[in-house]
PDB file of N, CA and C in Angstrom:
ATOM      1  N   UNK A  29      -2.140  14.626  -8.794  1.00 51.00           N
ATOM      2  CA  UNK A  29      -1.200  15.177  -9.758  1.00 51.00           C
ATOM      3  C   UNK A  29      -0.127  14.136 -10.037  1.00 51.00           C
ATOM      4  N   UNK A  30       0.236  13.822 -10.933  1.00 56.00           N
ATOM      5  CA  UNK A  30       1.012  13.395 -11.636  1.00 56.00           C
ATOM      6  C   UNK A  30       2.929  14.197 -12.216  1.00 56.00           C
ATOM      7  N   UNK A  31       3.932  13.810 -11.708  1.00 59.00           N
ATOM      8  CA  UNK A  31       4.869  14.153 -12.338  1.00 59.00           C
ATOM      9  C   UNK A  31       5.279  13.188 -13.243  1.00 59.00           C
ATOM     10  N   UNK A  32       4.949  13.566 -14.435  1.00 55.00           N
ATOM     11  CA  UNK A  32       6.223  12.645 -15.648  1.00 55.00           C
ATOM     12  C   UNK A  32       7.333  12.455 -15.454  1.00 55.00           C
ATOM     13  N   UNK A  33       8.212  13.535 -14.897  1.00 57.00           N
ATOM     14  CA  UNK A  33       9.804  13.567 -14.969  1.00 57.00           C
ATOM     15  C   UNK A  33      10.117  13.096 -13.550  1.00 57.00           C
ATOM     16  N   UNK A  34       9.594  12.094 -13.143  1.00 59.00           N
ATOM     17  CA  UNK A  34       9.881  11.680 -12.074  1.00 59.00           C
ATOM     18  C   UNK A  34      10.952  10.492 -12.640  1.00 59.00           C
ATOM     19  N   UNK A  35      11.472   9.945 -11.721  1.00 66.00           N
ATOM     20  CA  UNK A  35      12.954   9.325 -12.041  1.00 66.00           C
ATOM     21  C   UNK A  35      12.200   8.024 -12.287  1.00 66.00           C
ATOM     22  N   UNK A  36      11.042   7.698 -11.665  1.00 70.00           N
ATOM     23  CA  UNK A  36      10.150   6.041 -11.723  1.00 70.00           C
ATOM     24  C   UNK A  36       9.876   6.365 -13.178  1.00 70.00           C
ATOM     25  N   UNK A  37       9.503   7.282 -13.767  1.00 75.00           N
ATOM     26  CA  UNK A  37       8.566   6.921 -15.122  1.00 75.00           C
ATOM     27  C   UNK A  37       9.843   6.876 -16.074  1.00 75.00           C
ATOM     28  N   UNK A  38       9.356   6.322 -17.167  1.00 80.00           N
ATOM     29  CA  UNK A  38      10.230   6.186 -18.532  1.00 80.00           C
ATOM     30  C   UNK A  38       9.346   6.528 -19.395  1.00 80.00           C
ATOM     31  N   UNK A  39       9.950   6.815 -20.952  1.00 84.00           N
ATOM     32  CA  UNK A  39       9.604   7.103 -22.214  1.00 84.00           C
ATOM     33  C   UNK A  39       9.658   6.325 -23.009  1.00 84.00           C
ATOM     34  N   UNK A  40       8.888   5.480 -24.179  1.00 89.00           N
ATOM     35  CA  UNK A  40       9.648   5.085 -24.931  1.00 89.00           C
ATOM     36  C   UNK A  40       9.052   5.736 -26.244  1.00 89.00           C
ATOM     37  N   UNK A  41      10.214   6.307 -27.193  1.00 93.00           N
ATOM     38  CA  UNK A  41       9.485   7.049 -28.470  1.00 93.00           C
ATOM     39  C   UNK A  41       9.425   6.651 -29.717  1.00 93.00           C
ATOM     40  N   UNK A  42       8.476   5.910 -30.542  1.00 94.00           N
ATOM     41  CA  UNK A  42       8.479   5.280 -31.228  1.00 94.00           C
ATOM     42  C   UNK A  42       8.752   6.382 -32.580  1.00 94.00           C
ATOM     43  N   UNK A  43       9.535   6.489 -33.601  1.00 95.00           N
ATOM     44  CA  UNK A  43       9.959   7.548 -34.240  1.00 95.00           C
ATOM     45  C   UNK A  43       9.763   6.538 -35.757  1.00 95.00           C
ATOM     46  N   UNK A  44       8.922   7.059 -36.737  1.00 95.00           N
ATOM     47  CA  UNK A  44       8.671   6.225 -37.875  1.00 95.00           C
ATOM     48  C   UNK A  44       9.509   7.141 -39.069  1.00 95.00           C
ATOM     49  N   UNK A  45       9.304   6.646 -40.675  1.00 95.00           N
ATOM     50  CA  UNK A  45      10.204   7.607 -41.377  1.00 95.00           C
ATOM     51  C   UNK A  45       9.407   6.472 -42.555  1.00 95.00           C
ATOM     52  N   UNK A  46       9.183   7.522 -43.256  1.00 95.00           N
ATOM     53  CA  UNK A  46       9.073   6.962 -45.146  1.00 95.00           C
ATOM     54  C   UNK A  46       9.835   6.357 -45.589  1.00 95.00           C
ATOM     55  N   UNK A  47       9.503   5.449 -46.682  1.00 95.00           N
ATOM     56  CA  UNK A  47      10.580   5.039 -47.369  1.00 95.00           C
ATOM     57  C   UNK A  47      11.693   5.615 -48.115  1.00 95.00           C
ATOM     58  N   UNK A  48      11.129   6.790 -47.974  1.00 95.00           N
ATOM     59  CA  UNK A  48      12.621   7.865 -48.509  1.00 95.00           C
ATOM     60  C   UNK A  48      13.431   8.470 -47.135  1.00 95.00           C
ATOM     61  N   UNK A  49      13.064   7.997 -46.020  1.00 94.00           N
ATOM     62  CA  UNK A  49      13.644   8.463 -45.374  1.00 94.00           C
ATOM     63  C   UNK A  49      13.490   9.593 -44.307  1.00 94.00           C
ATOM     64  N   UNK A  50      12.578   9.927 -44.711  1.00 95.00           N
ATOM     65  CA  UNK A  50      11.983  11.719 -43.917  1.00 95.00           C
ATOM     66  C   UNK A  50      10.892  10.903 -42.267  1.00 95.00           C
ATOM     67  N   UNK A  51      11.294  11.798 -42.228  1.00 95.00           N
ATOM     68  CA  UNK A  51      10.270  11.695 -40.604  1.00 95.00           C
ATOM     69  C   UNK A  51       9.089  11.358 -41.309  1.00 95.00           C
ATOM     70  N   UNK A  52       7.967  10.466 -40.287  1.00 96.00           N
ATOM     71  CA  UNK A  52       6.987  10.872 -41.241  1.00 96.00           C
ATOM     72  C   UNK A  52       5.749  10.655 -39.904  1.00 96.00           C
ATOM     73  N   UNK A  53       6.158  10.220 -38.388  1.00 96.00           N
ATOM     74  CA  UNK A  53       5.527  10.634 -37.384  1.00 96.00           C
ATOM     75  C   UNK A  53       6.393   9.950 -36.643  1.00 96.00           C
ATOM     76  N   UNK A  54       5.817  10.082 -34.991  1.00 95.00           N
ATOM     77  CA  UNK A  54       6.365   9.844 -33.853  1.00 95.00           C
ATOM     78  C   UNK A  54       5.605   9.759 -32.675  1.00 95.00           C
ATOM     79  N   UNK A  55       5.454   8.772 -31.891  1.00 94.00           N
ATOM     80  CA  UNK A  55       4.547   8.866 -30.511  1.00 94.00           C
ATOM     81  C   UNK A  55       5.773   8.504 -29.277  1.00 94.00           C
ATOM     82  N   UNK A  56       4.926   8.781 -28.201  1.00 92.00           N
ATOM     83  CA  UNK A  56       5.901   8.995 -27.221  1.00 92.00           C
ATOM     84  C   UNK A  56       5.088   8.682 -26.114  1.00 92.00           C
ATOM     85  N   UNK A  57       5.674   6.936 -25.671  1.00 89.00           N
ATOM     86  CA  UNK A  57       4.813   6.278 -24.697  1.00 89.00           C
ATOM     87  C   UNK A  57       5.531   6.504 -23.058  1.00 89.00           C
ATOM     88  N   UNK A  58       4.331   6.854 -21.863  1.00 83.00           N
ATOM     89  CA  UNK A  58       5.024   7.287 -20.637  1.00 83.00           C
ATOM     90  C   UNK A  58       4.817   5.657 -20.327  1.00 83.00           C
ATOM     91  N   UNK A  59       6.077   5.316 -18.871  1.00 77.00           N
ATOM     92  CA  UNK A  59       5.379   4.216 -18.455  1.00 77.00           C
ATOM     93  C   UNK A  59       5.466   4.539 -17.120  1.00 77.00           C
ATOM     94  N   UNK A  60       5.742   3.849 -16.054  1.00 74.00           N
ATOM     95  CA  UNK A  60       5.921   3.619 -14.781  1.00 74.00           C
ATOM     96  C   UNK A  60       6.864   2.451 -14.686  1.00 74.00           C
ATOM     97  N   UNK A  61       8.414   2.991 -14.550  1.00 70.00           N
ATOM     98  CA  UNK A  61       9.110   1.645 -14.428  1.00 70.00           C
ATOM     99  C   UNK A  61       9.246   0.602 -13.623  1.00 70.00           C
ATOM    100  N   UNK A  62       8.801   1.006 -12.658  1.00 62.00           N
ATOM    101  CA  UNK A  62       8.681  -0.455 -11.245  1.00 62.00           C
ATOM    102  C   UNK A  62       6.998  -0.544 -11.089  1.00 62.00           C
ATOM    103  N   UNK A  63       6.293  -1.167 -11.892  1.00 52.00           N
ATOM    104  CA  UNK A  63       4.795  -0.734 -11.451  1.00 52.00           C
ATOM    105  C   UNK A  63       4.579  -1.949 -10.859  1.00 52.00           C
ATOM    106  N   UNK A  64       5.297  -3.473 -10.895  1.00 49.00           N
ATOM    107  CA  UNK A  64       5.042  -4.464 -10.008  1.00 49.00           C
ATOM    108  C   UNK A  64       5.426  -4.170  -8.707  1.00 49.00           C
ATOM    109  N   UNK A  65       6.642  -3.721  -8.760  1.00 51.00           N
ATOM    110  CA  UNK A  65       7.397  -3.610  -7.114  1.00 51.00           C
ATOM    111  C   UNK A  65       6.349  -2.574  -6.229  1.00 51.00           C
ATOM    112  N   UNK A  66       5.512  -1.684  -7.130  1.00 51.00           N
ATOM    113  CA  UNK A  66       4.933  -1.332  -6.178  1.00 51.00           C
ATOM    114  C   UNK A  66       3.945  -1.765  -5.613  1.00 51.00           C
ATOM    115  N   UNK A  67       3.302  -2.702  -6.319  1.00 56.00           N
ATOM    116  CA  UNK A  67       2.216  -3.645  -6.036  1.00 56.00           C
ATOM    117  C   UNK A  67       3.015  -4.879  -4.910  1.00 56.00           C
ATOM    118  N   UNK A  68       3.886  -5.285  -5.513  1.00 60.00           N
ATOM    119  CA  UNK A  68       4.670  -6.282  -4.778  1.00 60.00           C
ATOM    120  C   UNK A  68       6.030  -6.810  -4.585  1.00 60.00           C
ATOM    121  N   UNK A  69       7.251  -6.788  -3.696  1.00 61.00           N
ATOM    122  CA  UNK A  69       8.276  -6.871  -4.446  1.00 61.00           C
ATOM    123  C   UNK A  69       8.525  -8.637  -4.577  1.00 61.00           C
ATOM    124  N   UNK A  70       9.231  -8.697  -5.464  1.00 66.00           N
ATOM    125  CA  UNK A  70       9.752 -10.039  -5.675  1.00 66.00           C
ATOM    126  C   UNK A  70       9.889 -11.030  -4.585  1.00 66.00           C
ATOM    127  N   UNK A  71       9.840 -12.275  -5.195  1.00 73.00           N
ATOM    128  CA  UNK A  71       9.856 -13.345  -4.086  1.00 73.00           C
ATOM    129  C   UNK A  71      11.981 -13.199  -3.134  1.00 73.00           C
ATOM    130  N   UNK A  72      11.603 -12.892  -1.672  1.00 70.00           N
ATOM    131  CA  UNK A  72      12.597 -13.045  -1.602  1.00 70.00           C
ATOM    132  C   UNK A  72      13.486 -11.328  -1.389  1.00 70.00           C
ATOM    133  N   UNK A  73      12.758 -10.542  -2.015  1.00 66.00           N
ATOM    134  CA  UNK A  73      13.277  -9.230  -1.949  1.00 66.00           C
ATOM    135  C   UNK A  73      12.624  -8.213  -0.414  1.00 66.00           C
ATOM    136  N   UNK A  74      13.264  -7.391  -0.134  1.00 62.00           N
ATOM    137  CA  UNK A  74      12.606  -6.443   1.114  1.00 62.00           C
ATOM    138  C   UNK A  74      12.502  -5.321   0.297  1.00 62.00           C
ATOM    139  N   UNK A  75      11.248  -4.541   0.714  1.00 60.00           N
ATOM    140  CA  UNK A  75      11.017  -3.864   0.230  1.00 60.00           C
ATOM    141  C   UNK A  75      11.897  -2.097   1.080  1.00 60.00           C
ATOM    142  N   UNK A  76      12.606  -1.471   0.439  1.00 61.00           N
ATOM    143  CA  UNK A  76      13.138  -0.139   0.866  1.00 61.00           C
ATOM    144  C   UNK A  76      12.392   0.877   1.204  1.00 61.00           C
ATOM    145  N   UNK A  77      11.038   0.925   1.106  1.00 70.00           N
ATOM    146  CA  UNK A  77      10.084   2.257   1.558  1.00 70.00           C
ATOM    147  C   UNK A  77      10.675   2.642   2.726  1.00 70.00           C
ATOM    148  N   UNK A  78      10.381   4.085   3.053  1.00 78.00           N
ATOM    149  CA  UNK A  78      11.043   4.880   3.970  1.00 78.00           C
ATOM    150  C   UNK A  78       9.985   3.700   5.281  1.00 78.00           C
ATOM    151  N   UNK A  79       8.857   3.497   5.028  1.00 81.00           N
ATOM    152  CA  UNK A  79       8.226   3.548   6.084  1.00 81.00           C
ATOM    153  C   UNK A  79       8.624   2.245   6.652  1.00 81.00           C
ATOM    154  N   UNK A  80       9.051   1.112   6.246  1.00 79.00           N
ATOM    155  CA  UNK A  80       9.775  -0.265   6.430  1.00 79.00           C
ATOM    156  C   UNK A  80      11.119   0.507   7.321  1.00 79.00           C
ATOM    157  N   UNK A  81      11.903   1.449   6.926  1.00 83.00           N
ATOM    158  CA  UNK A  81      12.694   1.480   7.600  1.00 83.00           C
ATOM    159  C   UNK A  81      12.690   2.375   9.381  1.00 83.00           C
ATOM    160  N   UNK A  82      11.264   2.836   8.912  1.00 86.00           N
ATOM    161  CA  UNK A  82      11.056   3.361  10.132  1.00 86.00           C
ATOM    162  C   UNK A  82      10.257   2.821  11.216  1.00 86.00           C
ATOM    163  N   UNK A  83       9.584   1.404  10.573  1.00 85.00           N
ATOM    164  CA  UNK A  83       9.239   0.019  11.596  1.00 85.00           C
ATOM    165  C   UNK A  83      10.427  -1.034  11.979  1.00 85.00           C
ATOM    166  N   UNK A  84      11.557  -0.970  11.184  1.00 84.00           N
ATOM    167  CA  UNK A  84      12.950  -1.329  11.792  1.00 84.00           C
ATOM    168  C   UNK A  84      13.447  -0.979  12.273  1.00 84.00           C
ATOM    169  N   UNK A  85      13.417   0.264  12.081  1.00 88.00           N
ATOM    170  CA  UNK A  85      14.679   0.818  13.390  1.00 88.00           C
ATOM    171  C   UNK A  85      14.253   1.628  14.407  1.00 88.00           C
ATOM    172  N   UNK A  86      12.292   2.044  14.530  1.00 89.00           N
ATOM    173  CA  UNK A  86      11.864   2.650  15.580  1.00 89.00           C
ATOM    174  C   UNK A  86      12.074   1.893  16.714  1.00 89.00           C
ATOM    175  N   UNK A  87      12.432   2.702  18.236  1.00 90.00           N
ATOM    176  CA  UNK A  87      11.980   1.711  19.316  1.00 90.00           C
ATOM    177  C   UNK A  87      10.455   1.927  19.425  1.00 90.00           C
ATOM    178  N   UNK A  88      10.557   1.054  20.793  1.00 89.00           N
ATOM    179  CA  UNK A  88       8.886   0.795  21.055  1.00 89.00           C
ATOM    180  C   UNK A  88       8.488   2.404  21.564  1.00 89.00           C
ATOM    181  N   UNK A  89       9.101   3.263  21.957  1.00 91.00           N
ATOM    182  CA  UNK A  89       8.061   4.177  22.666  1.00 91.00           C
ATOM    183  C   UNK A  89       8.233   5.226  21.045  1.00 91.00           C
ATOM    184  N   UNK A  90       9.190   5.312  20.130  1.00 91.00           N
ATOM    185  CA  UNK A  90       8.645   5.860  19.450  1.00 91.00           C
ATOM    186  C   UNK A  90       7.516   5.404  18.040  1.00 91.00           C
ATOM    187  N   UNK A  91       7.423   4.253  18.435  1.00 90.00           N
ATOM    188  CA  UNK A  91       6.156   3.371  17.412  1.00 90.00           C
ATOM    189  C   UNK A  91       5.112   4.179  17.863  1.00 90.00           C
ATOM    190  N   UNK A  92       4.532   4.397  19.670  1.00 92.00           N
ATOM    191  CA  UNK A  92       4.163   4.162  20.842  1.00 92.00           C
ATOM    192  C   UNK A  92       3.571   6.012  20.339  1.00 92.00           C
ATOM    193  N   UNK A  93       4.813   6.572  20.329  1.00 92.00           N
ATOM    194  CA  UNK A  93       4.376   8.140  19.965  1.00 92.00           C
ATOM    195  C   UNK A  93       3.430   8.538  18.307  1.00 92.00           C
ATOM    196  N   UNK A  94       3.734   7.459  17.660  1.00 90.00           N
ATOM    197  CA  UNK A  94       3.480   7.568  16.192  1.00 90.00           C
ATOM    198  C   UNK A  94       2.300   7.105  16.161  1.00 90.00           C
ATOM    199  N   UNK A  95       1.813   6.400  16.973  1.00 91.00           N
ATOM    200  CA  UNK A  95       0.028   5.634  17.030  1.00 91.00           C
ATOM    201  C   UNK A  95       0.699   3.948  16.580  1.00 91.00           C
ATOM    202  N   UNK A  96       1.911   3.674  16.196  1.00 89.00           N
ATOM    203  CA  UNK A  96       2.037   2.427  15.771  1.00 89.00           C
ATOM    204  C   UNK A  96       2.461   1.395  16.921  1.00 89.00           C
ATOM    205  N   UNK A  97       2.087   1.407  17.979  1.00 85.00           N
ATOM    206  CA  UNK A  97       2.153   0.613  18.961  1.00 85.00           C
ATOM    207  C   UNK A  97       3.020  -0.485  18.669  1.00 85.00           C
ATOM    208  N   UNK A  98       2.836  -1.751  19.248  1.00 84.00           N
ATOM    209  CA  UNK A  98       3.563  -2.835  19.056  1.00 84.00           C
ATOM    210  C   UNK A  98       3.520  -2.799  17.272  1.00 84.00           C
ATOM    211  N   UNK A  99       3.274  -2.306  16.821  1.00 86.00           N
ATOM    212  CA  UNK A  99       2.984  -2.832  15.007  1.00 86.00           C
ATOM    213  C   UNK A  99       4.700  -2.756  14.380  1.00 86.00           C
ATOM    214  N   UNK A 100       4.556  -4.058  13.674  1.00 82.00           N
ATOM    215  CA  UNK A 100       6.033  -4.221  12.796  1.00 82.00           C
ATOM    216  C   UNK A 100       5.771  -4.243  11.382  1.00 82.00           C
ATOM    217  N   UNK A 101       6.362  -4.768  11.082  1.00 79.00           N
ATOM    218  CA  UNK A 101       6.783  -5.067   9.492  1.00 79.00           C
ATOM    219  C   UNK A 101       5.940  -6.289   8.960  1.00 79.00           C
ATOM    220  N   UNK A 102       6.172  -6.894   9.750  1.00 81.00           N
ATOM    221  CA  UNK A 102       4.823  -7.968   9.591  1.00 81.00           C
ATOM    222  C   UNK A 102       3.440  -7.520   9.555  1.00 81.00           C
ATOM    223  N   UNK A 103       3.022  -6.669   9.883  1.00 83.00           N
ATOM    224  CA  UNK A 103       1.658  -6.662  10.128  1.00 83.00           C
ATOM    225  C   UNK A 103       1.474  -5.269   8.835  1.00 83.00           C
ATOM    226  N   UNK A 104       1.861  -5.556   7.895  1.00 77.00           N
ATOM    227  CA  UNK A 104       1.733  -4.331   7.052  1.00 77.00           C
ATOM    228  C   UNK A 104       1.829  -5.269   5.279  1.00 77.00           C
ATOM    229  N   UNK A 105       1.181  -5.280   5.133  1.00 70.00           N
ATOM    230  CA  UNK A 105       0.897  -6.444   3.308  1.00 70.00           C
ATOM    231  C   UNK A 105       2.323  -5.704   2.735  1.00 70.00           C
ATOM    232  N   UNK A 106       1.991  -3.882   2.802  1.00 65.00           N
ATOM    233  CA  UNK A 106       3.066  -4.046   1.175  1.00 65.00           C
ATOM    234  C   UNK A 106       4.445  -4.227   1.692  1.00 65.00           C
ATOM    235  N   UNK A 107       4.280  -4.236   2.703  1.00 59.00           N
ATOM    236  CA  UNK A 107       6.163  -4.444   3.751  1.00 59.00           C
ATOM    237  C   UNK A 107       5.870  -6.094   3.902  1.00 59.00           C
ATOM    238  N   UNK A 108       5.120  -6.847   3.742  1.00 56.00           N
ATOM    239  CA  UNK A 108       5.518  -8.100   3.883  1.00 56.00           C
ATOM    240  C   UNK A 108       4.838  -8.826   2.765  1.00 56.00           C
ATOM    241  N   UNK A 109       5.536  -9.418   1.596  1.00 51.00           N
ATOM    242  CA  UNK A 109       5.282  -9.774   0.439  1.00 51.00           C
ATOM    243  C   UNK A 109       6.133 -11.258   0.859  1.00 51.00           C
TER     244      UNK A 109
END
């Protein structure tokens, strides 16, 4: 499922008009506004996912409880770009 009105997507509405002026159609494009960052963030940037912050600031026995053993931030592609 898909939400449109999610705060990531945008609109853009292309609104046309006759030469006299009158409406004369309109489309209305969805996008996905960060669709790189989610693939990858920028050179240089950290990425904010909840789950980055919960390989930073877990200790070891609660990695340990989670199944994530020694595993960090490093060992995860979209947390280490």
């Amino acid at each position: 499922a898909r939400n449109d009105n999610s705060s990531r997507f945008g609109k853009y509405i292309d609104v046309r008009f006759s030469s006299s002026g009158k409406l004369a159609g309109a489309r209305i494009d969805t996008y996905l506004l960060e669709k790189v960052r989610l693939v990858r963030p920028s050179e240089g940037e950290r990425n904010y996912h909840v789950f980055y912050q919960l390989l930073e600031a877990a200790t070891y026995d609660e990695r340990m409880e989670l199944g994530l053993g020694g595993l960090g931030v490093l060992d995860f592609k979209l947390l280490n770009c």
